[in-house]
Coordinates of C-alpha atoms and ligand atoms in Angstrom, one line a residue:
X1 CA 9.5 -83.1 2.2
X2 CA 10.7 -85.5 4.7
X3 CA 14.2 -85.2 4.4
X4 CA 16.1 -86.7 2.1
X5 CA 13.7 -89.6 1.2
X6 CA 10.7 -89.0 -0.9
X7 CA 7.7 -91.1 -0.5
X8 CA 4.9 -92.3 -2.7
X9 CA 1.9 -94.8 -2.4
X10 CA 1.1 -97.3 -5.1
X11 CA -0.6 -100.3 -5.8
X12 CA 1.1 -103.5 -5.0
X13 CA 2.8 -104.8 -7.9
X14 CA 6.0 -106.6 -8.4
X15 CA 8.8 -103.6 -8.9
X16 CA 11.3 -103.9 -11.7
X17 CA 14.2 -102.6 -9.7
X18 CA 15.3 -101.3 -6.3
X19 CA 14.9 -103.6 -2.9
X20 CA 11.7 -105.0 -2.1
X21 CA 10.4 -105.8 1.3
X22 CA 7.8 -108.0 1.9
X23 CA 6.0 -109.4 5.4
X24 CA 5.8 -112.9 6.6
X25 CA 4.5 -115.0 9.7
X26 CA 5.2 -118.2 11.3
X27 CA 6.1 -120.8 8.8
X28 CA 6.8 -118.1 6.3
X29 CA 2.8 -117.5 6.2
X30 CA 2.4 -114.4 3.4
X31 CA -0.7 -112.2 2.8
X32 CA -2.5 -113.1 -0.6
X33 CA -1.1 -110.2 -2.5
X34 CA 2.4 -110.4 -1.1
X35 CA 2.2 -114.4 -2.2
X36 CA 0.9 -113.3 -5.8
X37 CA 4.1 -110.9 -6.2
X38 CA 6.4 -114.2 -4.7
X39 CA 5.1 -116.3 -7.1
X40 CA 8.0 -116.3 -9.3
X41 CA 10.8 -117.6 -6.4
X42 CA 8.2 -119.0 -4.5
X43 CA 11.1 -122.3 -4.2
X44 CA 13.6 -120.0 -3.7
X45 CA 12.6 -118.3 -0.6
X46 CA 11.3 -121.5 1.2
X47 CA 14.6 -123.0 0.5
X48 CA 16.2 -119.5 1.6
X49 CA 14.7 -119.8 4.4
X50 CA 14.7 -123.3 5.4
X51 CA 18.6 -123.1 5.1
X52 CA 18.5 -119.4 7.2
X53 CA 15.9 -121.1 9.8
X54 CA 13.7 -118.3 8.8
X55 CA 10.8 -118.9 10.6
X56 CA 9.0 -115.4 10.3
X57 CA 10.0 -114.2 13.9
X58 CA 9.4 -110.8 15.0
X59 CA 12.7 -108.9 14.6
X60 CA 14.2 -111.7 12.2
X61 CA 14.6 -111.4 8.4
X62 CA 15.7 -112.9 5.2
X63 CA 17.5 -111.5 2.8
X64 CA 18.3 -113.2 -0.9
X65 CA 20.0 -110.9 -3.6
X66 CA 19.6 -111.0 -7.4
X67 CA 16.6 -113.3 -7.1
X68 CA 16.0 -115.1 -9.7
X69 CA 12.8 -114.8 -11.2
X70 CA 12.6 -111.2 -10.0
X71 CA 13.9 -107.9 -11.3
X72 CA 14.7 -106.9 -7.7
X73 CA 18.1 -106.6 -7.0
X74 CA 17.4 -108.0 -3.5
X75 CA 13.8 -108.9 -1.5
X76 CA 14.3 -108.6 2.2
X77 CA 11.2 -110.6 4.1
X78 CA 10.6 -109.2 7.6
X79 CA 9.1 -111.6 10.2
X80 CA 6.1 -110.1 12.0
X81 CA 5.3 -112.9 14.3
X82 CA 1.7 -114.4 14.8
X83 CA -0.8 -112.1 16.0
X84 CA -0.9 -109.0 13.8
X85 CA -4.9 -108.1 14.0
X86 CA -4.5 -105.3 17.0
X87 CA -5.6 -107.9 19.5
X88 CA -1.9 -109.1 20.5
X89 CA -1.5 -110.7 23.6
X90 CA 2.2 -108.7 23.9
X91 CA 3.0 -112.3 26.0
X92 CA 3.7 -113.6 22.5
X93 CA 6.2 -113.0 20.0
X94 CA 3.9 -110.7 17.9
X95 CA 5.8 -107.6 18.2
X96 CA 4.1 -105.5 15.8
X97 CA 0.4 -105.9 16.4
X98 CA -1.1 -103.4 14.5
X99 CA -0.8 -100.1 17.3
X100 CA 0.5 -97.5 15.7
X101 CA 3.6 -96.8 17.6
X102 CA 4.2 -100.2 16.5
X103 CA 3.4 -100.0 13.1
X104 CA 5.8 -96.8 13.0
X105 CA 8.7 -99.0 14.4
X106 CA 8.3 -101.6 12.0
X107 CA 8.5 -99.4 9.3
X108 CA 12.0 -97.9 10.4
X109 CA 13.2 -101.3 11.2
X110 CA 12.1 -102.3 8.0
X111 CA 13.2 -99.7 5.6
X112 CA 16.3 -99.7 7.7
X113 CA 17.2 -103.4 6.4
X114 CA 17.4 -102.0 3.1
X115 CA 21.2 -100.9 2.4
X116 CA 22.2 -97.2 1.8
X117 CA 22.9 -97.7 -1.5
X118 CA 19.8 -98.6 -2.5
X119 CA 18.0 -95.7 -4.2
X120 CA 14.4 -97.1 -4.6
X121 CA 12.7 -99.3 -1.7
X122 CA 9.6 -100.7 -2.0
X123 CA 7.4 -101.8 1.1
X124 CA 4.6 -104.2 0.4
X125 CA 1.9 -103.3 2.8
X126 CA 0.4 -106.4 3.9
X127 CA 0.6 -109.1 6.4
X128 CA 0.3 -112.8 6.5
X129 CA -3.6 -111.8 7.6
X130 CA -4.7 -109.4 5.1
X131 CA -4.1 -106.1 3.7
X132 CA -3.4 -102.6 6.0
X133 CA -5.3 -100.2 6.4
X134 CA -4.2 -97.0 5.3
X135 CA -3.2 -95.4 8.4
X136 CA -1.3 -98.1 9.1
X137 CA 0.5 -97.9 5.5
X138 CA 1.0 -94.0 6.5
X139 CA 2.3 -95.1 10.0
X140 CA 4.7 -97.4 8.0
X141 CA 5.8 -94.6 5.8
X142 CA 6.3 -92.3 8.7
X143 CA 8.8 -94.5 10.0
X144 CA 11.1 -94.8 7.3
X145 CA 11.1 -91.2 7.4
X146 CA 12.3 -91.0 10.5
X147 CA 14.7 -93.9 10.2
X148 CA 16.0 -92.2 6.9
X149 CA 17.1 -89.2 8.6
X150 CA 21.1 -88.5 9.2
X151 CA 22.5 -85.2 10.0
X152 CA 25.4 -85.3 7.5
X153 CA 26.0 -82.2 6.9
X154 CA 29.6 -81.5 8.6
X155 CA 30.5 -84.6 6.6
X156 CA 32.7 -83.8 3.7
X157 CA 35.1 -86.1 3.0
X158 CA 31.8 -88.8 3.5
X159 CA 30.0 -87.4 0.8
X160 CA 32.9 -87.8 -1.6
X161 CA 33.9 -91.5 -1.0
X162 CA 31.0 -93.0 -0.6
X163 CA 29.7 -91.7 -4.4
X164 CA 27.0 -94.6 -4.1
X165 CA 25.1 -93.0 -1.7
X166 CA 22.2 -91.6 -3.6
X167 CA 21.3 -88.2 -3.3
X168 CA 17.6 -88.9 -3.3
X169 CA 16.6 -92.3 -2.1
X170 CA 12.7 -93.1 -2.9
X171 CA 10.1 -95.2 -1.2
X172 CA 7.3 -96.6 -2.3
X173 CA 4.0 -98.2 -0.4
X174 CA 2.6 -101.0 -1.8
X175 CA -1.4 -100.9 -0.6
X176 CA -4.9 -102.0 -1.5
X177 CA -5.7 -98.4 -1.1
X178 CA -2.6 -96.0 -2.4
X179 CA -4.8 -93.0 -2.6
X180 CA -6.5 -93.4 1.2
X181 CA -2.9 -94.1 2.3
X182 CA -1.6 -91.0 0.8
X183 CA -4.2 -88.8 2.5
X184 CA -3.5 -90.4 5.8
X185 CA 0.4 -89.4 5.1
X186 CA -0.1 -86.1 4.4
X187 CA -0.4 -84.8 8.7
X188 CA 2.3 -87.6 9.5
X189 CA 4.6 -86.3 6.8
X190 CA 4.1 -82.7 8.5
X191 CA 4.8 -84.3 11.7
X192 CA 7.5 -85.8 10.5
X193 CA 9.0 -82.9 9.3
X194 CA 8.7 -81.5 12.6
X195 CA 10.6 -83.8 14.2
X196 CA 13.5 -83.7 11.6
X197 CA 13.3 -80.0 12.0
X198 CA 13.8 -80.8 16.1
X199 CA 16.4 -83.3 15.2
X200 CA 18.5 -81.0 13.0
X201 CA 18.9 -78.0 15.5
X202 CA 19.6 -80.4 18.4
X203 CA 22.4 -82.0 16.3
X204 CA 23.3 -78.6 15.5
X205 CA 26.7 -76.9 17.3
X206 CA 26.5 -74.0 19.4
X207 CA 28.8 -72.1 17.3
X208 CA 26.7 -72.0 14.5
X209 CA 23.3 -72.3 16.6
X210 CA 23.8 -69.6 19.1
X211 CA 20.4 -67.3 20.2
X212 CA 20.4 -64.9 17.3
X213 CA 20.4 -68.0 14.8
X214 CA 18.1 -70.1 16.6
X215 CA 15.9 -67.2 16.9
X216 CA 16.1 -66.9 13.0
X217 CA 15.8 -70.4 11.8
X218 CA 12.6 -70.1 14.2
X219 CA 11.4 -66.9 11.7
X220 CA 11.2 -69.4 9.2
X221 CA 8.2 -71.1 10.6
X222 CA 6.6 -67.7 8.7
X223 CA 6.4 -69.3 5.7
X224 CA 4.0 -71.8 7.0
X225 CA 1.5 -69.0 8.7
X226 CA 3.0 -69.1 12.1
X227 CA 3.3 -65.4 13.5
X228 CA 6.8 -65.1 14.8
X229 CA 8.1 -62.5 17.4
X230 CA 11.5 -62.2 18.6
X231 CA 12.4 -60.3 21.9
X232 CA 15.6 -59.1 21.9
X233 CA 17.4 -58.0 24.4
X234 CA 16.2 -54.6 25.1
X235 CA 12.6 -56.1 25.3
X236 CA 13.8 -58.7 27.4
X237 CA 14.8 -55.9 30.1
X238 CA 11.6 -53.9 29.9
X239 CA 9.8 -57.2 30.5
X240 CA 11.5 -57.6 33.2
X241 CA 13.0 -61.1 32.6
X242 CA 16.0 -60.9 35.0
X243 CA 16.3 -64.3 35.8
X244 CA 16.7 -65.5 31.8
X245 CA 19.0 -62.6 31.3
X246 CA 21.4 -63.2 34.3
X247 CA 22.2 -66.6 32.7
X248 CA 22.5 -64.9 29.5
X249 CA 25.1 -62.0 30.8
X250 CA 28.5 -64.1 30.7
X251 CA 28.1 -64.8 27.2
X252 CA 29.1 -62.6 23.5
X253 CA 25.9 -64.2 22.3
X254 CA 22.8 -62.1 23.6
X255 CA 19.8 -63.8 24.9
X256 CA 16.2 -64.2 22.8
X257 CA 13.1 -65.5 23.6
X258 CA 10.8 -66.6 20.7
X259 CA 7.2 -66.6 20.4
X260 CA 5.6 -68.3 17.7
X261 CA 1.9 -68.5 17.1
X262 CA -0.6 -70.5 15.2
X263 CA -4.0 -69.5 15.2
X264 CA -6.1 -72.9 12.8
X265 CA -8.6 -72.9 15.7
X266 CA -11.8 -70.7 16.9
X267 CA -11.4 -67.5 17.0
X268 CA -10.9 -66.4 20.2
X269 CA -10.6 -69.8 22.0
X270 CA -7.7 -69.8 24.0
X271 CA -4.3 -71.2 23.0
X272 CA -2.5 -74.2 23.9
X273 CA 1.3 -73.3 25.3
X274 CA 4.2 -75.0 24.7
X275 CA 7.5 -73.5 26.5
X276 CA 10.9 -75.1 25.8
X277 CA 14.2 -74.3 27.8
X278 CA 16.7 -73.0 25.0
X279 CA 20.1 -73.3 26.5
X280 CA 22.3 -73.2 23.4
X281 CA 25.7 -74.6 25.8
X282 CA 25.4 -74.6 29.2
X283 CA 29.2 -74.8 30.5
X284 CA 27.8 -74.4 33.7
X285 CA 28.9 -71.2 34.0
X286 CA 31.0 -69.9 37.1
X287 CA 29.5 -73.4 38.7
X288 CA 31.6 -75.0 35.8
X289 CA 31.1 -78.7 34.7
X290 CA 33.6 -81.1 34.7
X291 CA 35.2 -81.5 31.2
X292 CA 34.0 -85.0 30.3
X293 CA 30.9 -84.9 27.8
X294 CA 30.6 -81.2 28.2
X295 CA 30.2 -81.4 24.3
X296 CA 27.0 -83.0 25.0
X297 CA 25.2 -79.6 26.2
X298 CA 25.2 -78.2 22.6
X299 CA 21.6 -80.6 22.9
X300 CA 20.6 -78.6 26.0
X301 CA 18.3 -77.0 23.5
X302 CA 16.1 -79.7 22.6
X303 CA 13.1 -78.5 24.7
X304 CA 13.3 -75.7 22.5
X305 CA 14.0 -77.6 19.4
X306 CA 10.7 -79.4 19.8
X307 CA 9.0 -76.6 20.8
X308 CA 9.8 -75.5 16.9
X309 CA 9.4 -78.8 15.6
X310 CA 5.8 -79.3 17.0
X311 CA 4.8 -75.8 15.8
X312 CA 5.9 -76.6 12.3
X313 CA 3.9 -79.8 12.8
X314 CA 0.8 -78.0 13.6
X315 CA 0.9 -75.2 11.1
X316 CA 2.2 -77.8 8.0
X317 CA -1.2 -79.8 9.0
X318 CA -3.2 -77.2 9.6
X319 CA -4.3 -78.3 13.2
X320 CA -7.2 -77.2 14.3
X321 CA -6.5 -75.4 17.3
X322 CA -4.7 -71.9 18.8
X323 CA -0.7 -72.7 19.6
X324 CA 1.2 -70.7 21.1
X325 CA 5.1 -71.7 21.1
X326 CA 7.5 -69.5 23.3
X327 CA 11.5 -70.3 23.8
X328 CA 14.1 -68.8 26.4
X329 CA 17.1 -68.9 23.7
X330 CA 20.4 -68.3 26.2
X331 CA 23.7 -69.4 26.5
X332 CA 25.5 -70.4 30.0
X333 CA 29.3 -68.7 29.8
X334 CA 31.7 -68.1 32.1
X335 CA 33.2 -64.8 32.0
X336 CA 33.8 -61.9 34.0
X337 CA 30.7 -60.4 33.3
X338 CA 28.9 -64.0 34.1
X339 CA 26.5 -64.5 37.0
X340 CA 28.1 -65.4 40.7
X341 CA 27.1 -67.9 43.4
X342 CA 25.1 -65.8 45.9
X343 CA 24.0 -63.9 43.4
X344 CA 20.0 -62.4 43.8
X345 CA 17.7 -62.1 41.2
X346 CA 14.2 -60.5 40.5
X347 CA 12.3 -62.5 38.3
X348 CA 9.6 -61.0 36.0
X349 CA 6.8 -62.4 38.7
X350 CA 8.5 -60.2 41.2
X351 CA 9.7 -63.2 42.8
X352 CA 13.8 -63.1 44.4
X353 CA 15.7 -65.9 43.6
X354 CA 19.5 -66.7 45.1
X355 CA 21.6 -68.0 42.6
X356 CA 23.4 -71.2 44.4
X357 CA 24.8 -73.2 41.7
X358 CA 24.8 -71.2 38.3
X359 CA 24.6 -75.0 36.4
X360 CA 20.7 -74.9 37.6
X361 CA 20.0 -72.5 34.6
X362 CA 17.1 -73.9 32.9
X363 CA 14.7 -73.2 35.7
X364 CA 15.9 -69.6 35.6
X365 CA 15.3 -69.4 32.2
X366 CA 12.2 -71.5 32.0
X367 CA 10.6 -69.0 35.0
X368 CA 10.5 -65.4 33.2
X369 CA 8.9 -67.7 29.7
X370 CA 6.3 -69.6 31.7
X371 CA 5.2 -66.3 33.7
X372 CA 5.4 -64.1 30.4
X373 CA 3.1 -66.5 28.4
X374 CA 0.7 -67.4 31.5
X375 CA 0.1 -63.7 32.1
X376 CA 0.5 -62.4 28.1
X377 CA -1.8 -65.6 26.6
X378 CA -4.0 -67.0 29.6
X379 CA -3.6 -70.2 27.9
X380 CA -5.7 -73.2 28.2
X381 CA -2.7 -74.9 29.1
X382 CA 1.1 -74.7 29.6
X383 CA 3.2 -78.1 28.7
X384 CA 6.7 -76.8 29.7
X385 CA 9.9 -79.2 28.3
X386 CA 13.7 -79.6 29.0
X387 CA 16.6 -80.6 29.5
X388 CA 16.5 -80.2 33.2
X389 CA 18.4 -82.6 35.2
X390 CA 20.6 -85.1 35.3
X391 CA 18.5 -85.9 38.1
X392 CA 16.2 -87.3 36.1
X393 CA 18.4 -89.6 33.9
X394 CA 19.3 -91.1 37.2
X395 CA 15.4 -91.6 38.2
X396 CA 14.4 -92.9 34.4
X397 CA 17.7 -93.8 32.5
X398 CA 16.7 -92.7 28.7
X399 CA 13.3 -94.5 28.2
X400 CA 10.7 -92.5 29.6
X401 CA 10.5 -88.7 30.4
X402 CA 9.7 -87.3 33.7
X403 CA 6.1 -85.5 33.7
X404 CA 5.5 -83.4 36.8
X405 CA 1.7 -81.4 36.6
X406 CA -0.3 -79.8 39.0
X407 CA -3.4 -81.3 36.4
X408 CA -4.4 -84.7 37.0
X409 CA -6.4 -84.5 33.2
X410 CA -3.8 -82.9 31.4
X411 CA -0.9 -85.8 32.9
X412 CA -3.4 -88.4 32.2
X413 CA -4.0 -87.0 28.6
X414 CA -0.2 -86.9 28.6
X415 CA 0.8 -90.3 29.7
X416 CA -1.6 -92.1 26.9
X417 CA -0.7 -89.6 24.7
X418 CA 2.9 -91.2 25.3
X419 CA 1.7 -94.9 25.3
X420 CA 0.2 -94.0 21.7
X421 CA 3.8 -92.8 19.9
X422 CA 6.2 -94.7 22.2
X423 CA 7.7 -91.4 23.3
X424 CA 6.8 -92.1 27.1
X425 CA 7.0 -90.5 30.0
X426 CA 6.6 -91.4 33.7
X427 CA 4.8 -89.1 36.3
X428 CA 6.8 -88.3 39.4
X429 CA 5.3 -86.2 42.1
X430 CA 5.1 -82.6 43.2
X431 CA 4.4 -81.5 46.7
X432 CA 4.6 -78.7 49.4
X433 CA 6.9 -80.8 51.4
X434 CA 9.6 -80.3 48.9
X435 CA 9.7 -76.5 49.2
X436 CA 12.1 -76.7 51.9
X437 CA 14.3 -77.7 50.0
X438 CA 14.1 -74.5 47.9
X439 CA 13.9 -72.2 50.5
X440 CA 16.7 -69.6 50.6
X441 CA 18.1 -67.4 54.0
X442 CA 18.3 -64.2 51.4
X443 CA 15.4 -64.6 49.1
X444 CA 12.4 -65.9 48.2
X445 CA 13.6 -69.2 46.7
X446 CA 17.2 -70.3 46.1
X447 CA 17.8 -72.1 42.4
X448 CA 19.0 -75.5 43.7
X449 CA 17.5 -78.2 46.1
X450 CA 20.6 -80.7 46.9
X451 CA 21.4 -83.8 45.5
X452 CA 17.9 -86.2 46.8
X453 CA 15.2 -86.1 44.0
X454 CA 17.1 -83.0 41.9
X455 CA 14.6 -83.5 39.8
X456 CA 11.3 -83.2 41.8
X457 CA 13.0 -80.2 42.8
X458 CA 13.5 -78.8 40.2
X459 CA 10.0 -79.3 39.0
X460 CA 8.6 -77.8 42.4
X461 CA 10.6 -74.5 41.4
X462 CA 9.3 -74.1 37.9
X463 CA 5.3 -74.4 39.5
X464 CA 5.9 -71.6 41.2
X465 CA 5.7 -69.7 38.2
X466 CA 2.1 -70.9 36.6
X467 CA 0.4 -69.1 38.9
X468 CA -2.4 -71.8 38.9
X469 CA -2.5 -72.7 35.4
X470 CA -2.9 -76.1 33.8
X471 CA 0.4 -76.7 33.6
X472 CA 2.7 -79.8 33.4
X473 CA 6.8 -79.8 33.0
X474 CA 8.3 -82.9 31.0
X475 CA 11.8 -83.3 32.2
X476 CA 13.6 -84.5 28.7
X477 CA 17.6 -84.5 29.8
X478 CA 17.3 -88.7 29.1
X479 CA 15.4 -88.3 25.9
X480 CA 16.2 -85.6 24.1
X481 CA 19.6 -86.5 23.0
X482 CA 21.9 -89.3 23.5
X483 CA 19.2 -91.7 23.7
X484 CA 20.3 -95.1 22.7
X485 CA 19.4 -95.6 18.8
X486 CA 16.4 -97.1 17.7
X487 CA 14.4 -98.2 14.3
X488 CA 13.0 -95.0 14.0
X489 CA 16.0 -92.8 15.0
X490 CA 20.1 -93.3 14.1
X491 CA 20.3 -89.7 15.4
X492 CA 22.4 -88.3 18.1
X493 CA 19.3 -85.3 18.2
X494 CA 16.1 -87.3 18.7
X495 CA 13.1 -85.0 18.3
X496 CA 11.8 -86.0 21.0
X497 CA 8.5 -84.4 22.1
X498 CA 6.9 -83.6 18.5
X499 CA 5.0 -86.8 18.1
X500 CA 3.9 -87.0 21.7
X501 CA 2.5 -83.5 21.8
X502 CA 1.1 -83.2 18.4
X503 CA -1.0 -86.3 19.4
X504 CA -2.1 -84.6 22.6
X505 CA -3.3 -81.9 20.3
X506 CA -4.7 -84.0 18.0
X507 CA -6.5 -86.5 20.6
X508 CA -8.2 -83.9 23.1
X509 CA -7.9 -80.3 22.2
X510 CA -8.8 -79.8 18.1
X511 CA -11.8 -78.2 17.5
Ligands
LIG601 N1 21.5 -79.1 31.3 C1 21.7 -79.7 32.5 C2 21.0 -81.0 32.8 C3 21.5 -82.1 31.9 C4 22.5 -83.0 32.3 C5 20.9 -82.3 30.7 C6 22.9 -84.1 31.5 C7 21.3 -83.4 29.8 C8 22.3 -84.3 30.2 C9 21.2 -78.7 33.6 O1 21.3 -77.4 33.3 C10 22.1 -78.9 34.8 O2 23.3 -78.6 34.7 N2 21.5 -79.4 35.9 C11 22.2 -79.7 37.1 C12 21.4 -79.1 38.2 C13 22.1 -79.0 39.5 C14 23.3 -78.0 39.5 C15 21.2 -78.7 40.6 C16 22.3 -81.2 37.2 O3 21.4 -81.9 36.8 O4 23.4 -81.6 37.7
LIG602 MN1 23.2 -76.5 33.7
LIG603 ZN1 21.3 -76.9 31.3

């Protein structure tokens, strides 16, 4: 699937249509194969890029159209710098040394050189040192699928102007081993999937993604083998879960939580949880925000989004392992029925909680989930995400994510986890001597901590609901959405979380 680009591995040969990208090094330096297919304007692209200064840069290209000798319509070559064996001394220009995060980012920046128009891309998968290996081809291809991605689909008067826009738009992998590279794909195509999938309900707007039809688009994960309960409701009140469904009660849409589950591992071995905050608008509620950007907290889903996302990932590549994926699905109205300031609730852990500022709703929501599936599953492990606080895009700006555990192993296993797909996070701390800040005169805890470290917090609230458990929260207000763009992502919805947790998975915990 992949969206709206289909991909296909091949043998490198010179294609007889359609944009062809090739790699180069310092003084236009090619890989043997690469400078078999030139052959033909090998004059042509040294003067090309004598008169562009082309020297093969990292980030730098050439571009020459029509060129003669081949049936191209135009070759782009993309500089890779000098070191490209994996043992890059990142001091240097040599960008893309052969780690995959890297490899994933050339191949968005590189398939993203290649106009719109163009229907069929080929990438030649070589550089100036010799031929990739296949994961590295696949790592190339999974980054053009992510690059390709564009969520079009309010877009009418688009679609019919710009006619040369292809429906379909095809690449093609040139490699020494097409069939090893199209093995490799296959997980990274489900992962990208997954991530597309995130990308499309965080893009989504909240009048059309509302609880019920998140909770439904989340049934579809059915078809992959995923066994999907929805709690409506009426189930939602037997369980107790008063604090999800006070921020729930101002709004026509009712609340749902989600629980999807994937069970490729041992029988019996205990799952892995993944919990996302599923705001579908937070207005603020009675604690309203201020107008400006309030448009932006349609995204305040995308700790649920991923949640989805990385369960399709998992099932669509059959991980071996036990998932369970659960998501508080609410949204945060005012209204006459909504929830007040002073306001006390009784969360499903029997714990009281004074309702201070009804914007802090994703803890309230995130509580009654993480208690419900630590009591319910006894996982292994509880990886928590969300859209927290704006707190945190103060501490981090939108490059890393904040990680907050009460697991030294499992933040390690995180943080290289990060370092491996480039969607980072940064551990901040926990610690008894923030509780004050969360202690209430009325209650047990109060939902808000004051404006110094909002997000610390905020994490220090949601821990005391694991009871114990493994547990880490990763606080993705910076990173979820709104990011600034990148090779890999033109996106407003960035899908964040799906590569960085299917890589935990796939690192430490299959069987
Ligand atoms: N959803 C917001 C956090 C947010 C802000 C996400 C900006 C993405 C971009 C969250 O529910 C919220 O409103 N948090 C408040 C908490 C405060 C009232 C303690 C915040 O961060 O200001
Ligand atoms: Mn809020
Ligand atoms: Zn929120």
């Amino acid at each position: 699937m992949a969206g709206a680009l289909k991909i296909g591995f091949s043998s490198l040969s010179a294609p007889d249509r359609g944009v062809l990208i090739v790699f180069a090094g310092p003084d236009l330096k090619f890989g043997p194969a690469t400078r078999a297919l030139l052959a033909p304007v090998r004059d042509l692209v040294a003067r090309a890029a004598a008169a562009d200064r082309f020297r093969g840069k990292s980030g730098s290209a050439l571009e020459l159209i029509a060129p003669q000798g081949l049936k191209v319509s135009r070759l782009i070559v993309v500089g890779v710098g000098a070191k490209t064996d994996g043992k890059t001394d990142s001091k240097t220009d040599g960008k893309a040394d052969g780690k995959p995060q890297d490899m994933v980012k050339l191949g968005g920046g590189a398939f993203g050189r290649a106009p719109a128009a163009a229907a069929e891309v080929v990438i030649a998968a070589e550089f100036p040192d010799g031929p990739l290996t296949a994961d590295q081809a696949a790592d190339l291809a999974l980054g053009a699928a992510l690059r390709a991605y564009a969520f079009d689909r309010y877009k009418t008067r688009k679609k019919k102007d710009e006619d040369d826009t292809p429906k379909q738009r095809r690449l093609t992998v040139g490699t020494a081993a097409p069939d090893k590279a199209r093995k490799a794909f296959a997980s990274r195509e489900a992962i990208a999937d997954g991530v597309l999938l995130a990308r499309d309900l965080v893009n989504e707007p909240a009048n059309v993604l509302y609880p019920e039809e998140f909770a439904r688009r989340a049934s579809a994960l059915k078809k992959l083998g995923v066994a999907v309960e929805i709690l409506d409701r009426k189930a939602l009140t037997k369980l107790k879960m008063n604090a999800l469904l006070g921020v729930g009660q101002g709004s026509v849409r009712e609340s749902r939580v989600v629980v999807m589950r994937w069970n490729g591992g041992k029988k019996g071995a205990k799952p892995l949880a993944f919990i996302g905050k599923g705001v579908c608008f937070d207005t603020g509620g009675i604690s309203i925000k201020p107008a400006a950007n309030m448009e932006d907290m349609k995204g305040d889903m995308a700790g649920a989004a991923c949640v989805v996302g990385l369960m399709h990932a998992l099932a669509a590549r059959k991980a071996k392992v036990n998932a369970v994926g659960a998501i508080g699905l609410v949204e945060n109205m005012p209204d006459g029925n909504a929830q007040r300031p002073g306001d006390i609730v009784t969360s499903m852990s029997g714990q009281t909680i004074e309702i201070i500022n009804t914007d802090a709703e994703g803890r309230l929501v995130l509580a009654d989930v993480l208690w419900y599936v630590g009591k319910t599953y006894k996982p292994e492990f509880m990886v928590d995400l969300a859209t927290l606080t704006g707190a945190i895009i103060v501490s981090l700006g939108h490059e890393y994510a904040g990680l907050f555990s009460n697991n030294d192993r499992l933040a390690d296993k995180l943080v290289e986890a990060g370092k491996l797909t480039g969607e980072r996070v940064w551990r901040m701390p926990l610690g008894p001597e923030y509780d004050k800040q969360i202690d209430s005169k009325f209650a047990d805890m109060k939902n808000t901590g004051g404006r110094m470290g909002g997000a610390i917090t905020a994490a220090q609230f949601l821990q005391r609901f694991v009871d114990g458990t493994p547990w880490a929260h990763l606080d993705i207000a910076g990173t979820g959405m709104g990011s600034p763009q990148s090779d890999i992502n033109k996106s407003w919805g960035s899908g964040f979380g799906v590569r960085l947790l299917d890589r935990l998975v796939a690192d430490s915990y299959e069987t």
